[in-house]
XYZ file of C-alpha atoms in Angstrom:
335
model
C 113.314 78.133 82.990
C 109.866 76.658 82.276
C 109.051 75.033 78.925
C 105.277 75.553 79.197
C 103.233 76.127 76.049
C 102.829 79.914 75.603
C 99.678 81.540 74.205
C 99.500 85.344 73.997
C 96.029 86.892 73.810
C 96.330 90.651 73.026
C 98.191 90.637 69.730
C 97.455 93.285 67.110
C 97.602 93.141 63.317
C 96.346 95.137 60.401
C 95.636 94.146 56.825
C 95.631 95.764 53.415
C 91.871 95.217 53.321
C 91.414 97.293 56.478
C 93.810 100.030 55.425
C 92.294 100.344 51.985
C 88.788 100.640 53.364
C 89.351 102.599 56.593
C 91.994 105.198 55.861
C 89.769 107.169 53.531
C 86.718 107.262 55.793
C 85.376 110.282 57.640
C 86.043 110.205 61.384
C 83.555 111.035 64.128
C 84.270 114.428 65.759
C 86.537 114.023 68.772
C 88.349 110.968 67.408
C 90.519 112.791 64.882
C 93.759 112.967 66.908
C 93.753 109.291 67.808
C 92.922 108.184 64.276
C 95.616 110.436 62.790
C 98.176 108.838 65.108
C 97.072 105.300 64.315
C 96.953 105.920 60.574
C 100.567 107.050 60.791
C 101.524 103.997 62.871
C 99.761 101.670 60.436
C 101.283 103.201 57.307
C 105.014 103.651 57.889
C 107.959 102.655 60.021
C 108.876 99.468 61.909
C 105.567 99.188 63.781
C 103.651 99.284 60.498
C 105.847 96.496 59.161
C 105.284 94.437 62.312
C 101.511 94.927 62.099
C 101.452 93.781 58.469
C 104.041 91.032 58.208
C 102.466 87.824 59.455
C 105.434 85.671 58.380
C 107.724 87.849 60.502
C 105.261 87.556 63.397
C 105.361 83.771 63.186
C 109.166 83.847 63.016
C 109.329 86.035 66.147
C 106.952 83.655 67.924
C 109.091 80.676 66.957
C 112.296 82.374 68.065
C 110.808 83.156 71.492
C 109.098 79.779 71.906
C 105.562 81.169 71.676
C 103.080 78.589 70.421
C 100.055 80.705 69.567
C 98.665 84.249 69.399
C 95.075 85.501 69.607
C 94.965 88.292 67.030
C 92.866 91.446 66.882
C 92.790 94.406 64.540
C 94.883 97.383 65.572
C 93.011 99.749 67.931
C 90.787 101.739 67.796
C 89.571 99.498 64.998
C 86.231 100.401 63.430
C 84.893 102.468 66.324
C 85.926 106.004 65.248
C 83.822 105.802 62.087
C 80.161 106.460 61.354
C 77.848 103.477 61.671
C 77.070 103.191 57.961
C 80.780 102.664 57.274
C 81.785 100.872 60.475
C 79.315 97.995 60.124
C 80.592 96.734 56.724
C 84.172 97.528 57.757
C 83.835 95.189 60.750
C 82.705 92.388 58.442
C 85.722 92.953 56.178
C 88.062 92.913 59.182
C 86.567 89.710 60.532
C 86.695 87.912 57.202
C 90.402 88.820 56.966
C 91.088 87.626 60.530
C 89.283 84.344 59.841
C 91.438 83.836 56.752
C 94.618 84.399 58.788
C 93.466 81.791 61.299
C 92.615 79.300 58.542
C 95.892 79.712 56.675
C 98.111 79.397 59.769
C 96.654 76.285 61.341
C 97.248 76.064 65.064
C 99.191 79.314 65.341
C 96.422 81.907 65.614
C 93.051 82.523 67.133
C 91.311 85.884 66.722
C 88.974 88.367 68.370
C 86.483 89.862 65.955
C 85.585 93.519 65.553
C 82.043 94.870 65.863
C 80.565 98.333 65.401
C 78.808 99.340 68.638
C 77.615 102.421 66.726
C 74.792 100.090 65.613
C 74.130 97.758 68.569
C 71.763 95.484 66.640
C 74.330 95.039 63.858
C 77.012 94.447 66.505
C 74.836 91.712 67.987
C 74.422 90.034 64.590
C 78.141 90.261 63.872
C 78.960 88.765 67.275
C 76.841 85.751 66.392
C 78.682 85.425 63.039
C 82.082 85.818 64.722
C 81.379 82.974 67.116
C 79.554 80.680 64.676
C 80.334 80.646 60.967
C 83.682 82.451 61.266
C 84.810 80.299 64.182
C 86.661 83.113 65.967
C 87.233 83.292 69.700
C 85.664 86.462 71.072
C 85.188 90.172 70.440
C 87.455 93.150 70.995
C 85.892 96.479 71.990
C 88.220 99.483 72.066
C 86.547 101.159 75.045
C 84.149 104.034 74.283
C 82.375 104.499 70.982
C 81.841 108.186 70.193
C 81.970 108.858 73.930
C 79.420 106.176 74.840
C 80.004 103.153 77.082
C 78.654 99.615 77.134
C 76.727 100.097 80.387
C 74.290 102.396 78.552
C 70.904 100.791 77.729
C 71.420 101.260 73.978
C 74.097 98.534 74.013
C 71.992 95.804 75.619
C 71.421 93.922 72.326
C 75.174 93.577 71.922
C 75.789 92.468 75.531
C 72.905 89.988 75.294
C 74.362 88.543 72.092
C 77.852 88.261 73.591
C 76.497 86.441 76.624
C 74.347 84.108 74.508
C 77.239 83.282 72.161
C 79.717 82.865 75.046
C 81.856 85.544 73.432
C 84.442 87.040 75.805
C 84.694 90.801 75.304
C 88.262 92.070 75.421
C 87.883 95.662 76.653
C 90.919 97.320 75.119
C 92.075 100.885 75.896
C 91.977 103.868 73.584
C 92.261 107.641 74.000
C 89.937 108.830 76.809
C 86.555 110.197 75.750
C 87.167 113.299 77.907
C 90.522 114.017 76.306
C 91.390 117.556 77.439
C 92.962 116.749 80.852
C 95.174 114.096 79.234
C 96.159 116.119 76.184
C 99.495 117.202 77.644
C 102.861 115.523 78.207
C 101.943 112.501 76.075
C 99.345 111.292 78.578
C 96.637 110.513 75.999
C 97.935 106.999 75.355
C 99.709 104.180 77.137
C 101.633 106.349 79.615
C 98.403 107.062 81.508
C 95.250 107.727 79.474
C 94.763 104.195 78.173
C 94.549 102.527 81.566
C 92.446 105.346 83.013
C 89.984 104.978 80.125
C 89.713 101.181 80.186
C 89.496 101.119 83.988
C 86.698 103.701 83.877
C 84.791 101.611 81.341
C 85.129 98.477 83.473
C 83.946 100.307 86.597
C 80.926 101.695 84.741
C 79.927 98.160 83.801
C 80.354 96.916 87.367
C 78.524 99.761 89.111
C 75.689 99.962 86.563
C 74.375 96.505 87.431
C 75.212 95.181 83.945
C 76.376 91.898 85.452
C 73.128 91.408 87.339
C 71.389 91.561 83.968
C 74.082 89.534 82.153
C 75.622 87.348 84.858
C 77.416 85.053 82.423
C 79.158 87.819 80.498
C 82.973 87.735 80.574
C 85.088 90.880 80.185
C 88.839 90.676 79.565
C 91.067 93.519 80.785
C 94.700 93.856 79.818
C 97.632 95.327 81.720
C 96.859 93.203 84.785
C 93.455 94.767 85.298
C 94.025 98.427 84.349
C 94.793 99.317 87.982
C 91.521 97.982 89.440
C 93.055 95.113 91.496
C 95.048 97.690 93.466
C 91.828 99.510 94.403
C 89.360 96.659 95.050
C 89.235 96.914 98.843
C 88.703 100.666 98.747
C 86.120 100.373 95.953
C 84.085 97.930 98.066
C 84.479 100.055 101.175
C 83.462 103.328 99.539
C 80.655 101.731 97.535
C 79.137 100.327 100.735
C 79.483 103.713 102.416
C 77.889 105.591 99.517
C 75.068 103.059 99.175
C 74.204 103.363 102.858
C 74.670 107.107 103.379
C 72.136 109.591 102.051
C 73.776 112.273 99.942
C 77.142 110.514 99.763
C 76.876 109.964 96.016
C 74.614 110.488 93.045
C 72.091 107.885 91.879
C 73.438 104.344 92.291
C 71.727 101.125 91.220
C 71.305 98.579 93.986
C 73.713 95.711 93.276
C 73.316 92.058 94.227
C 77.056 91.640 94.848
C 79.945 93.812 95.944
C 82.034 95.405 93.171
C 84.953 93.076 93.897
C 82.695 90.028 93.617
C 81.692 91.074 90.086
C 85.344 91.677 89.264
C 86.271 88.173 90.362
C 83.249 86.538 88.706
C 82.919 88.414 85.410
C 86.444 89.581 84.592
C 89.685 87.957 83.589
C 92.890 89.952 83.298
C 95.977 89.608 81.132
C 99.623 90.425 81.661
C 99.973 92.571 78.518
C 102.785 95.078 78.926
C 103.298 94.464 82.675
C 106.294 92.186 83.134
C 106.473 92.784 86.882
C 106.587 89.970 89.443
C 105.079 92.031 92.252
C 102.133 93.290 90.195
C 101.459 89.743 88.989
C 101.449 88.595 92.624
C 98.861 91.276 93.464
C 96.741 90.292 90.454
C 96.761 86.637 91.467
C 95.693 87.590 94.980
C 92.928 89.815 93.611
C 91.323 87.503 91.042
C 92.876 84.047 91.431
C 95.022 81.904 89.185
C 92.090 80.834 86.985
C 91.482 84.419 85.880
C 94.935 85.579 84.748
C 96.177 85.044 81.170
C 99.437 85.779 79.413
C 99.499 88.508 76.768
C 102.237 90.315 74.901
C 100.540 93.363 73.342
C 102.529 92.693 70.170
C 103.918 94.493 68.264
C 104.039 97.250 70.892
C 105.999 95.156 73.418
C 109.073 92.968 72.989
C 108.193 89.323 72.382
C 111.359 87.860 73.914
C 111.096 89.984 77.066
C 107.463 89.051 77.688
C 107.921 85.332 77.045
C 111.010 85.278 79.269
C 108.985 86.967 82.024
C 106.281 84.310 81.738
C 108.765 81.457 81.843
C 110.708 82.834 84.824
C 108.065 84.522 87.010
C 107.943 83.125 90.579
C 104.902 80.871 90.094
C 103.984 77.329 90.990
C 103.937 74.840 88.135
C 100.134 74.815 88.237
C 99.923 78.613 88.134
C 102.351 78.855 85.236
C 100.452 76.275 83.199
C 97.166 78.121 83.744
C 98.492 81.605 82.983
C 100.692 80.609 80.051
C 98.105 78.584 78.130
C 95.324 76.587 79.796
C 93.218 79.560 80.951
C 93.349 80.957 77.405
C 92.432 77.587 75.908
C 89.388 77.374 78.170
C 88.184 80.978 77.888
C 88.693 81.418 74.155
C 87.974 77.778 73.262
C 91.297 77.340 71.526
C 92.446 74.002 70.158
C 95.013 72.390 72.439
């Protein structure tokens, strides 16, 4: 069993400040079901306790041998709310995350929240997250009121993230087109989450966003939300559609193939996928410098995930990169 330093990078919390401010706010139409579920999760039961109790989180980390966690507010964060409420709520969330980092020296980093509802305010908050607050990136919970980051309205935010070297963790949420998933529990992590986050990532790739912002970094959990499995076919069918009249709707001309953007502008994390074979595929798809360890706490078992990381069939160099050094480099964490 390896004794490598372990840093997990998709680790959710909530605070009394967030709950007190957010749980009374009006919700944008279409987001009601997801918010109702998350308000229940955040308010009662063992998951609520795990989201709130930072001392218990540290104890669980210590028991498993986990050195550090990169925290983020519980999804969908501030994005279901109207802009006039979401913008100040994001600031409250980020101040609370910064305080957690300060008061637990060396144990936590954090990804700040922004309100894409107001792209200019999101850009300003990104600058504050990465400068005066000293946090490590931004978490976006996929769509915002059914809109995606490839749309021109969000360019101020993407420009600010690139300029500030802020990685954007593109986290899943309920799909924006919910009806087909609204059966059999498919709205969430069983299927809808990865379909939604994968769709968002593909929109960014195919829109040409990374030609405009070539130094932007997007983080995808769950070993790439299924995209590594499809990369060869995506390239093949994109080339066919680009070169065949009538094969697809309007498509921007891209400088690179879709898989080249995926390898250049994306990193992926292990969150919730403790599977040797899928990790092997991910390493083949994006390389050992672009895979990071994540738990998805408190929704996954800390001991199981850390044990997977320590025992996965990796070289010593691969294990060191995935378990900690890639995270230290990407999120600029203290070693």
